[in-house]
Amino acid sequence: MIVTIPELLDSSALSKISDWMEQAEWISGAHTAGRNAVHHKSNREMDQQSEQWKKINSLVVST
């Protein structure tokens, strides 16, 4: 289930997140898949070791 929270982030924060997402390295979703899902998962994910992911995570968690 997806829950939306209107106006959780202001336009400045959203702009920063958008910029960071454009700069980020995106890796195979198989990287985070479990043993049974690794051959079926075909999405791309932001590398959680990247500076962009750390910045986004910090911004969202601090809100």
XYZ file of C-alpha atoms in Angstrom:
63
model
C 0.000 0.000 0.000
C 1.268 3.456 -0.885
C 0.420 6.328 1.436
C 0.915 9.912 0.291
C 1.568 12.808 2.638
C 0.760 16.064 0.833
C 3.318 18.856 1.114
C 5.695 16.825 3.285
C 8.627 18.324 1.378
C 8.697 21.901 0.146
C 9.608 22.883 -3.414
C 13.225 23.604 -2.470
C 13.704 20.116 -1.029
C 12.007 18.518 -4.034
C 14.268 20.450 -6.389
C 17.374 19.259 -4.526
C 16.149 15.660 -4.580
C 15.432 15.880 -8.301
C 18.938 17.220 -8.996
C 20.560 14.536 -6.849
C 18.534 11.821 -8.585
C 19.745 13.030 -11.980
C 23.373 12.890 -10.786
C 23.088 9.497 -9.095
C 24.422 6.180 -10.284
C 21.637 3.660 -10.840
C 22.411 -0.038 -10.413
C 20.592 -3.295 -11.085
C 17.803 -4.078 -8.635
C 19.145 -7.622 -8.523
C 21.789 -6.211 -6.188
C 19.218 -6.002 -3.363
C 17.131 -9.017 -4.354
C 16.857 -12.082 -2.219
C 18.218 -15.421 -3.382
C 14.915 -16.459 -4.983
C 14.213 -13.111 -6.657
C 17.631 -12.284 -8.073
C 16.842 -13.756 -11.520
C 13.437 -12.061 -11.759
C 14.071 -8.559 -10.434
C 14.745 -6.190 -13.337
C 14.425 -2.681 -11.901
C 17.122 -0.038 -11.443
C 17.893 1.388 -7.996
C 19.987 4.248 -6.743
C 23.244 2.959 -5.292
C 22.760 3.230 -1.519
C 26.482 3.847 -1.080
C 26.335 6.987 -3.250
C 26.566 10.499 -1.866
C 23.288 11.373 -3.575
C 21.424 8.562 -1.783
C 22.906 9.634 1.546
C 21.860 13.263 0.959
C 18.313 12.312 -0.033
C 17.953 9.924 2.887
C 19.202 12.536 5.336
C 16.876 15.216 3.969
C 13.780 13.000 4.055
C 14.491 11.487 7.478
C 15.104 14.913 9.027
C 11.735 16.215 7.784
